[in-house]
Tab-separated table of C-alpha atoms and ligand atoms in Angstrom:
chain	number	residue	atom	x	y	z
A	245	MET	CA	82.980	316.726	35.872
A	246	ILE	CA	85.978	314.705	34.722
A	247	PRO	CA	85.048	313.991	31.094
A	248	ILE	CA	85.525	310.564	29.497
A	249	THR	CA	87.213	312.271	26.506
A	250	VAL	CA	88.833	315.627	25.855
A	251	VAL	CA	89.448	317.054	22.396
A	252	ASP	CA	92.814	318.807	22.405
A	253	VAL	CA	93.603	320.214	18.950
A	254	ALA	CA	94.432	323.848	19.756
A	255	ASP	CA	98.025	323.333	18.550
A	256	ALA	CA	96.730	322.872	14.991
A	257	GLU	CA	95.581	326.464	14.671
A	258	PRO	CA	98.597	327.830	12.706
A	259	LEU	CA	98.537	324.928	10.247
A	260	VAL	CA	94.761	325.151	9.705
A	261	ALA	CA	95.105	328.919	9.185
A	262	GLU	CA	97.846	328.202	6.643
A	263	VAL	CA	95.464	325.950	4.702
A	264	LEU	CA	92.678	328.523	4.806
A	265	ARG	CA	95.000	331.252	3.561
A	266	SER	CA	96.405	329.034	0.808
A	267	GLY	CA	93.004	328.470	-0.794
A	268	VAL	CA	93.851	324.785	-1.344
A	269	ILE	CA	91.255	323.408	1.033
A	270	ALA	CA	90.156	320.085	-0.483
A	271	GLN	CA	92.491	317.064	-0.784
A	272	GLY	CA	95.968	318.443	-1.407
A	273	PRO	CA	99.472	318.720	0.069
A	274	MET	CA	98.382	318.588	3.749
A	275	VAL	CA	96.609	315.280	3.158
A	276	LYS	CA	99.792	313.952	1.593
A	277	ARG	CA	101.848	315.122	4.556
A	278	PHE	CA	99.381	313.574	7.004
A	279	GLU	CA	99.499	310.293	5.074
A	280	GLY	CA	103.280	310.225	5.322
A	281	LEU	CA	103.196	310.625	9.091
A	282	PHE	CA	100.487	308.006	9.414
A	283	ALA	CA	102.252	305.381	7.288
A	284	GLU	CA	105.292	305.745	9.532
A	285	VAL	CA	103.273	305.018	12.675
A	286	ALA	CA	101.402	302.120	11.056
A	287	GLY	CA	104.641	300.662	9.685
A	288	THR	CA	103.248	300.449	6.155
A	289	LYS	CA	104.358	301.659	2.752
A	290	HIS	CA	101.060	303.436	2.117
A	291	ALA	CA	98.444	305.354	4.063
A	292	VAL	CA	95.366	306.493	2.156
A	293	ALA	CA	93.406	309.200	3.971
A	294	VAL	CA	89.626	309.132	3.660
A	295	ASN	CA	86.742	311.004	5.266
A	296	SER	CA	85.840	308.602	8.089
A	297	GLY	CA	86.730	305.341	9.753
A	298	THR	CA	83.542	303.909	8.321
A	299	THR	CA	84.515	304.802	4.755
A	300	ALA	CA	87.998	303.358	5.407
A	301	LEU	CA	86.298	300.023	6.129
A	302	VAL	CA	83.887	300.286	3.188
A	303	ALA	CA	86.692	301.202	0.777
A	304	SER	CA	88.823	298.289	1.998
A	305	VAL	CA	86.068	295.732	1.478
A	306	GLN	CA	85.405	297.205	-1.987
A	307	ALA	CA	89.078	297.452	-2.987
A	308	LEU	CA	89.603	293.794	-2.070
A	309	GLY	CA	86.874	292.957	-4.573
A	310	LEU	CA	84.338	291.393	-2.229
A	311	ARG	CA	80.941	290.838	-3.824
A	312	PRO	CA	77.397	290.146	-2.693
A	313	GLY	CA	77.270	286.744	-1.017
A	314	ASP	CA	80.897	286.929	0.146
A	315	GLU	CA	81.217	286.669	3.898
A	316	VAL	CA	83.258	288.695	6.358
A	317	ILE	CA	83.780	287.345	9.885
A	318	THR	CA	83.885	289.937	12.622
A	319	SER	CA	83.194	290.581	16.297
A	320	PRO	CA	79.695	291.070	17.696
A	321	PHE	CA	81.216	293.306	20.399
A	322	THR	CA	82.081	296.444	18.452
A	323	PHE	CA	80.859	299.837	17.336
A	324	VAL	CA	78.070	299.638	14.774
A	325	ALA	CA	80.277	301.084	11.996
A	326	THR	CA	82.102	297.742	11.697
A	327	LEU	CA	78.838	296.045	10.773
A	328	ASN	CA	77.431	298.906	8.691
A	329	ALA	CA	80.605	299.119	6.582
A	330	VAL	CA	80.420	295.451	5.583
A	331	LEU	CA	76.721	295.834	4.712
A	332	GLU	CA	77.366	299.058	2.751
A	333	ALA	CA	80.036	297.278	0.711
A	334	GLY	CA	77.464	294.604	-0.166
A	335	ALA	CA	78.967	291.657	1.700
A	336	THR	CA	77.415	289.396	4.305
A	337	VAL	CA	78.575	289.554	7.893
A	338	ARG	CA	79.187	286.540	10.094
A	339	PHE	CA	80.017	286.796	13.769
A	340	ALA	CA	82.446	284.893	15.991
A	341	ASP	CA	82.650	285.228	19.779
A	342	ILE	CA	85.359	287.194	21.562
A	343	ARG	CA	87.894	286.211	24.200
A	344	ALA	CA	87.388	287.308	27.803
A	345	ASP	CA	90.963	288.564	28.273
A	346	ASP	CA	91.174	291.108	25.438
A	347	PHE	CA	87.524	291.546	24.295
A	348	ASN	CA	88.695	290.731	20.758
A	349	LEU	CA	87.887	288.007	18.206
A	350	ASP	CA	88.618	284.505	19.479
A	351	PRO	CA	90.685	282.793	16.742
A	352	ASP	CA	89.125	279.388	17.557
A	353	ALA	CA	85.630	280.827	17.177
A	354	VAL	CA	86.706	282.427	13.880
A	355	ALA	CA	87.966	279.053	12.605
A	356	ASP	CA	84.556	277.542	13.431
A	357	ALA	CA	82.704	280.356	11.628
A	358	ILE	CA	84.570	279.983	8.306
A	359	THR	CA	82.430	278.714	5.397
A	360	GLU	CA	83.106	278.313	1.640
A	361	ARG	CA	81.838	281.859	1.187
A	362	THR	CA	84.185	283.463	3.713
A	363	LYS	CA	86.516	285.956	2.035
A	364	ALA	CA	87.817	288.042	4.914
A	365	ILE	CA	88.344	288.216	8.639
A	366	MET	CA	87.782	291.637	10.224
A	367	PRO	CA	89.291	291.724	13.715
A	368	VAL	CA	88.471	294.811	15.794
A	369	HIS	CA	91.318	296.029	18.024
A	370	LEU	CA	88.935	297.092	20.763
A	371	TYR	CA	89.833	299.756	23.333
A	372	GLY	CA	93.357	300.102	21.882
A	373	GLN	CA	94.708	296.566	22.228
A	374	THR	CA	95.148	294.410	19.125
A	375	ALA	CA	93.403	291.117	18.603
A	376	ASP	CA	95.531	287.948	18.690
A	377	MET	CA	97.169	288.537	15.312
A	378	GLY	CA	99.656	285.738	16.061
A	379	ALA	CA	96.794	283.263	15.680
A	380	LEU	CA	94.551	285.126	13.221
A	381	MET	CA	97.178	285.752	10.514
A	382	PRO	CA	98.235	282.071	10.123
A	383	LEU	CA	94.547	281.078	10.101
A	384	ALA	CA	93.803	283.619	7.347
A	385	ASP	CA	96.856	282.543	5.319
A	386	GLU	CA	95.987	278.874	5.609
A	387	ARG	CA	92.399	279.482	4.414
A	388	GLY	CA	93.339	282.096	1.793
A	389	LEU	CA	91.381	284.890	3.489
A	390	HIS	CA	91.951	288.630	3.512
A	391	VAL	CA	92.405	290.365	6.850
A	392	ILE	CA	90.845	293.800	7.309
A	393	GLU	CA	91.805	295.280	10.660
A	394	ASP	CA	89.273	297.580	12.266
A	395	ALA	CA	92.001	299.561	13.999
A	396	ALA	CA	89.726	302.575	14.584
A	397	GLN	CA	90.653	302.596	18.279
A	398	ALA	CA	94.224	301.379	17.981
A	399	VAL	CA	96.553	303.877	16.305
A	400	GLY	CA	100.070	303.019	17.504
A	401	ALA	CA	99.113	299.697	19.144
A	402	LYS	CA	101.447	296.764	18.549
A	403	PHE	CA	101.416	292.981	18.530
A	404	ASP	CA	104.865	291.392	18.913
A	405	GLY	CA	106.396	294.750	17.973
A	406	LYS	CA	104.395	295.056	14.750
A	407	PRO	CA	101.959	297.998	14.490
A	408	ALA	CA	98.196	297.691	14.176
A	409	GLY	CA	97.293	298.268	10.552
A	410	SER	CA	100.366	296.482	9.186
A	411	PHE	CA	99.034	292.909	9.394
A	412	GLY	CA	96.168	293.069	6.935
A	413	VAL	CA	94.527	296.141	5.455
A	414	GLY	CA	94.434	298.651	8.331
A	415	CYS	CA	91.387	300.859	8.873
A	416	PHE	CA	91.635	303.773	11.285
A	417	SER	CA	89.166	306.395	12.477
A	418	LEU	CA	90.041	310.028	13.183
A	419	TYR	CA	86.695	310.915	14.724
A	420	ALA	CA	86.669	313.568	17.473
A	421	THR	CA	86.900	311.094	20.370
A	422	LYS	CA	89.621	308.849	18.922
A	423	ASN	CA	93.268	308.884	20.095
A	424	VAL	CA	94.170	311.025	17.060
A	425	THR	CA	91.487	313.195	15.492
A	426	THR	CA	90.883	315.352	12.441
A	427	ALA	CA	87.262	316.051	13.596
A	428	GLU	CA	86.058	313.478	11.081
A	429	GLY	CA	88.392	311.320	9.058
A	430	GLY	CA	89.871	307.913	8.459
A	431	VAL	CA	92.917	306.160	7.002
A	432	VAL	CA	93.541	302.898	5.197
A	433	THR	CA	97.046	301.447	5.562
A	434	THR	CA	98.709	298.800	3.411
A	435	SER	CA	102.086	297.879	1.991
A	436	ASP	CA	100.487	296.446	-1.163
A	437	ASP	CA	101.149	298.870	-4.061
A	438	ASP	CA	98.223	297.640	-6.198
A	439	LEU	CA	95.748	297.797	-3.348
A	440	ALA	CA	96.883	301.304	-2.381
A	441	ASP	CA	96.473	302.367	-6.001
A	442	ARG	CA	92.938	300.932	-6.159
A	443	LEU	CA	92.049	302.668	-2.895
A	444	ARG	CA	93.275	306.025	-4.203
A	445	VAL	CA	91.315	305.686	-7.436
A	446	LEU	CA	88.218	304.464	-5.590
A	447	ARG	CA	88.407	307.404	-3.185
A	448	ASN	CA	88.185	309.864	-6.079
A	449	GLN	CA	85.132	308.644	-8.048
A	450	GLY	CA	87.131	305.829	-9.647
A	451	MET	CA	89.008	308.490	-11.603
A	452	ARG	CA	92.704	308.072	-12.458
A	453	ALA	CA	93.061	311.259	-14.456
A	454	ARG	CA	90.447	313.868	-15.200
A	455	TYR	CA	87.316	312.083	-16.514
A	456	GLN	CA	89.255	308.838	-16.918
A	457	TYR	CA	87.058	306.469	-14.921
A	458	GLU	CA	88.421	303.027	-14.147
A	459	MET	CA	85.840	301.787	-11.677
A	460	ALA	CA	82.612	302.857	-10.070
A	461	GLY	CA	84.050	304.911	-7.253
A	462	HIS	CA	82.902	307.282	-4.590
A	463	ASN	CA	83.929	310.496	-2.863
A	464	TYR	CA	85.897	309.255	0.134
A	465	ARG	CA	88.354	312.175	0.124
A	466	MET	CA	89.749	313.890	3.195
A	467	THR	CA	90.202	317.686	3.067
A	468	ASP	CA	93.437	319.603	3.701
A	469	VAL	CA	91.619	321.456	6.511
A	470	HIS	CA	91.059	318.171	8.316
A	471	ALA	CA	94.545	316.824	7.614
A	472	ALA	CA	96.013	320.015	9.130
A	473	ILE	CA	94.132	319.348	12.379
A	474	GLY	CA	95.707	315.893	12.638
A	475	ILE	CA	99.326	316.661	11.711
A	476	PRO	CA	100.486	318.102	15.074
A	477	GLN	CA	98.954	315.118	16.889
A	478	MET	CA	100.756	312.666	14.612
A	479	GLU	CA	103.995	314.537	15.301
A	480	ARG	CA	103.592	313.995	19.053
A	481	ILE	CA	101.775	310.676	19.043
A	482	ALA	CA	104.496	308.898	21.028
A	483	GLU	CA	104.056	311.410	23.851
A	484	LEU	CA	100.236	311.292	23.690
A	485	THR	CA	100.245	307.489	23.834
A	486	ALA	CA	102.790	307.408	26.666
A	487	LYS	CA	100.492	309.686	28.681
A	488	ARG	CA	97.554	307.342	28.207
A	489	GLN	CA	99.780	304.401	29.186
A	490	ARG	CA	100.944	306.150	32.360
A	491	ASN	CA	97.347	307.039	33.228
A	492	ALA	CA	96.257	303.419	32.746
A	493	GLN	CA	99.074	302.237	34.978
A	494	ARG	CA	98.045	304.702	37.679
A	495	LEU	CA	94.419	303.545	37.473
A	496	THR	CA	95.451	299.892	37.708
A	497	GLU	CA	97.714	300.552	40.701
A	498	GLY	CA	94.961	302.496	42.449
A	499	LEU	CA	92.077	300.150	41.660
A	500	THR	CA	93.791	296.798	42.266
A	501	GLY	CA	91.935	294.851	44.946
A	502	THR	CA	88.620	296.721	44.583
A	503	PRO	CA	86.003	294.054	45.328
A	504	GLY	CA	83.793	293.103	42.394
A	505	LEU	CA	85.972	294.908	39.851
A	506	LYS	CA	87.987	293.174	37.129
A	507	LEU	CA	90.689	295.423	35.686
A	508	PRO	CA	91.809	295.465	32.042
A	509	GLN	CA	94.812	293.324	31.125
A	510	VAL	CA	97.661	294.014	28.760
A	511	LEU	CA	98.424	290.618	27.247
A	512	PRO	CA	102.041	289.499	26.726
A	513	GLY	CA	103.607	290.856	23.548
A	514	ARG	CA	100.980	293.563	23.090
A	515	GLU	CA	101.352	297.293	23.327
A	516	HIS	CA	98.022	298.778	24.449
A	517	VAL	CA	97.314	302.403	23.488
A	518	TRP	CA	94.366	302.784	25.876
A	519	HIS	CA	91.678	304.311	23.726
A	520	GLN	CA	89.541	303.206	26.663
A	521	TYR	CA	90.352	301.954	30.152
A	522	THR	CA	87.592	299.395	30.583
A	523	VAL	CA	86.826	297.594	33.820
A	524	GLN	CA	84.278	294.839	34.353
A	525	VAL	CA	81.760	295.034	37.178
A	526	LEU	CA	81.350	291.414	38.308
A	527	PRO	CA	78.133	289.894	39.663
A	528	ASP	CA	79.531	289.913	43.241
A	529	ALA	CA	80.198	293.684	43.234
A	530	ALA	CA	78.402	295.939	45.752
A	531	MET	CA	76.231	297.286	42.943
A	532	SER	CA	75.388	296.597	39.316
A	533	ARG	CA	77.342	298.058	36.393
A	534	ASP	CA	74.534	300.493	35.590
A	535	GLU	CA	74.304	301.590	39.237
A	536	LEU	CA	78.060	302.161	39.358
A	537	ALA	CA	77.885	304.197	36.131
A	538	ALA	CA	75.110	306.374	37.597
A	539	ALA	CA	76.908	306.792	40.935
A	540	LEU	CA	80.131	307.887	39.201
A	541	THR	CA	78.284	310.355	36.975
A	542	GLU	CA	76.572	311.793	40.039
A	543	ARG	CA	79.968	312.274	41.702
A	544	GLY	CA	81.490	313.934	38.653
A	545	VAL	CA	83.470	311.028	37.197
A	546	GLY	CA	82.648	310.660	33.516
A	547	ASN	CA	82.297	307.112	32.210
A	548	GLY	CA	80.961	305.197	29.238
A	549	ILE	CA	79.545	301.817	28.310
A	550	TYR	CA	81.156	300.524	25.112
A	551	TYR	CA	79.001	298.643	24.191
A	552	PRO	CA	75.754	297.927	26.035
A	553	LYS	CA	74.462	295.357	23.524
A	554	LEU	CA	75.829	293.043	20.838
A	555	VAL	CA	76.021	294.910	17.555
A	556	PHE	CA	73.428	292.793	15.718
A	557	ASP	CA	70.894	292.879	18.573
A	558	TYR	CA	68.709	295.688	17.200
A	559	ASP	CA	65.448	295.542	15.262
A	560	CYS	CA	66.995	297.133	12.160
A	561	TYR	CA	69.249	294.078	11.703
A	562	ARG	CA	66.595	291.435	12.400
A	563	GLY	CA	65.743	289.763	9.109
A	564	HIS	CA	68.395	291.813	7.262
A	565	PRO	CA	69.426	289.796	4.182
A	566	GLN	CA	73.164	290.376	4.816
A	567	VAL	CA	73.031	289.560	8.523
A	568	PRO	CA	72.595	285.901	9.481
A	569	GLN	CA	69.985	285.540	12.186
A	570	VAL	CA	71.926	284.674	15.305
A	571	LYS	CA	71.112	284.839	19.005
A	572	VAL	CA	72.876	286.745	21.762
A	573	ALA	CA	73.266	283.424	23.601
A	574	ASP	CA	75.431	282.113	20.730
A	575	PHE	CA	78.139	284.569	21.882
A	576	PRO	CA	78.334	284.049	25.647
A	577	THR	CA	81.640	285.859	26.205
A	578	ALA	CA	80.562	288.925	24.237
A	579	ALA	CA	77.161	288.881	25.950
A	580	ALA	CA	78.793	288.836	29.405
A	581	ALA	CA	81.123	291.693	28.401
A	582	ALA	CA	78.188	293.818	27.221
A	583	GLU	CA	76.612	293.443	30.666
A	584	GLN	CA	79.769	294.135	32.673
A	585	VAL	CA	82.002	296.683	30.913
A	586	LEU	CA	82.463	300.248	32.071
A	587	SER	CA	85.097	302.639	30.732
A	588	LEU	CA	86.770	305.240	32.947
A	589	PRO	CA	88.629	308.379	31.791
A	590	VAL	CA	92.193	307.605	30.625
A	591	HIS	CA	92.751	310.381	28.073
A	592	ALA	CA	96.021	312.299	27.738
A	593	ALA	CA	94.664	315.502	29.313
A	594	LEU	CA	94.008	313.947	32.761
A	595	THR	CA	95.822	315.537	35.712
A	596	ASP	CA	97.276	313.646	38.693
A	597	GLU	CA	94.538	315.092	40.850
A	598	GLU	CA	91.831	313.847	38.490
A	599	LEU	CA	93.367	310.365	38.462
A	600	THR	CA	93.286	310.324	42.265
A	601	THR	CA	89.654	311.465	42.226
A	602	ILE	CA	88.678	308.714	39.783
A	603	ILE	CA	90.393	306.059	41.911
A	604	THR	CA	89.052	307.186	45.290
A	605	THR	CA	85.522	307.699	43.941
A	606	VAL	CA	85.350	304.216	42.371
A	607	ARG	CA	86.733	302.615	45.549
A	608	GLU	CA	84.383	304.558	47.821
A	609	VAL	CA	81.300	303.779	45.772
A	610	LEU	CA	82.154	300.071	45.690
A	611	GLY	CA	82.861	300.016	49.422
A	612	ALA	CA	86.580	299.250	49.124
B	886	LIG	C1	84.994	304.918	15.607
B	886	LIG	C2	84.906	303.536	15.101
B	886	LIG	C3	84.584	303.246	13.758
B	886	LIG	C4	84.090	304.270	12.787
B	886	LIG	O1	84.832	305.379	12.628
B	886	LIG	P1	84.158	306.781	12.162
B	886	LIG	O2	85.338	307.634	11.919
B	886	LIG	O3	83.292	307.241	13.277
B	886	LIG	O4	83.384	306.516	10.927
B	886	LIG	C5	84.653	301.935	13.330
B	886	LIG	N1	84.959	300.944	14.184
B	886	LIG	C6	85.233	301.163	15.480
B	886	LIG	C7	85.603	300.012	16.342
B	886	LIG	C8	85.200	302.460	15.985
B	886	LIG	O5	85.465	302.666	17.273
C-alpha cells in the first residue's frame, strides 16, 4: 500500500532524548527554539507555540477580543476544527462560498457575507495553497476586519512572495499528518507585539508572573518534548517542501489528459506547498469519485477525501445558536468540490517508483 501520509520524525531522536535527560519537559528552551525557527519561515516577528492547530485558532479569536454575537466569516469547505474553534471562542460563524480554482474563500462571496456584526475573516489555505490574500486583505482593511489565517495545511506557502501566516494572525497545525509535525501542536504567528504578548499570557492561564493573573486564560502550552520533534523538520523544511513540489509536478505531468480528471492548479503568484494533491473526478469520468477511491485502495494506492461534506452539514450543527442555518445549495462551488475531490499521495517520502505506480494505476482505472 502506498500510504496517503507518512510520518518521518526519526531524525528527532537525539533532540528528544536530550529533553528527556534534561528533566525540563514542559514548555521551556526547546519551545523557544522551535518558535524562532517557525517565525523565520512565517516571516513574522513572533511565533507562539501552542498544543494544537485548534487551540491556535481559539487563542487567536480570543486574543483579538471577539465576543459572543461577533461574527467570523469562513469557508464551508474545511476541516471541522475551523468551525469548532470559532464556536469554542464564543463567536458566531458565517460562511461564504469558495472559488473553483483554489478551493479557498471567494473574496466576492466574503464581501456579500459581511454584516454589522462581522469582526473577522478566517480564510483557510486549503491543501497548501493560500487563499486570494491580494483581494481579501484590502477587503478586510476597508471594512476594519481582522484576518485570522487558518494556515494549518500551509506552512511555507506564499502569496506574491509573502508567507502564509504573515498577512493576518497565522494559525498552524503540527498534527501528525501535517507537512511539519510535533505529534500534536500548533503555532500562532504575528508581527504585532501586543497581540503576541496577549497570546503568551493567554496560553499560560492568563498569568504574567507567578499567580499574577491578567485575564481568564487557559493551558494552551506546547511541551519541550513536542518542540524537539519538530525542530529537525523546521531545519530542513525547504528540502521537504521542494520534495512535495517535485512530486506534485510529476503527478501533473503523468496525469495530464486523463479523461474525466481535473488536476489541481497552482495560481499565478502563489507558492503551493502541497499538503494534499487533490484532483477532481468530473461527472463525465469512467466512474464516480467514490468508485475511483475504492478502486485505488483495492490496487494499493492510498487516497483520501478532504472533505466529503460541507462542514456545517451535520446534525450537531443544525439549530446551533452560533451557526446560522444555511443550506448546502447556498454554496454551489463548495458543494460540487465535496462531491468531486480526491487526494492522492504527494508526501516527501514517496519514491520515483511509487509515483509511477500512482500515475499508471489512476490512468488504468479511468481507462486512459
Ligand atoms: C489540521 C487542521 C486544523 C486543526 O489542527 P489540529 O492540530 O488537528 O488541532 C484546523 N484547520 C485545518 C484546515 C486543518 O487541516
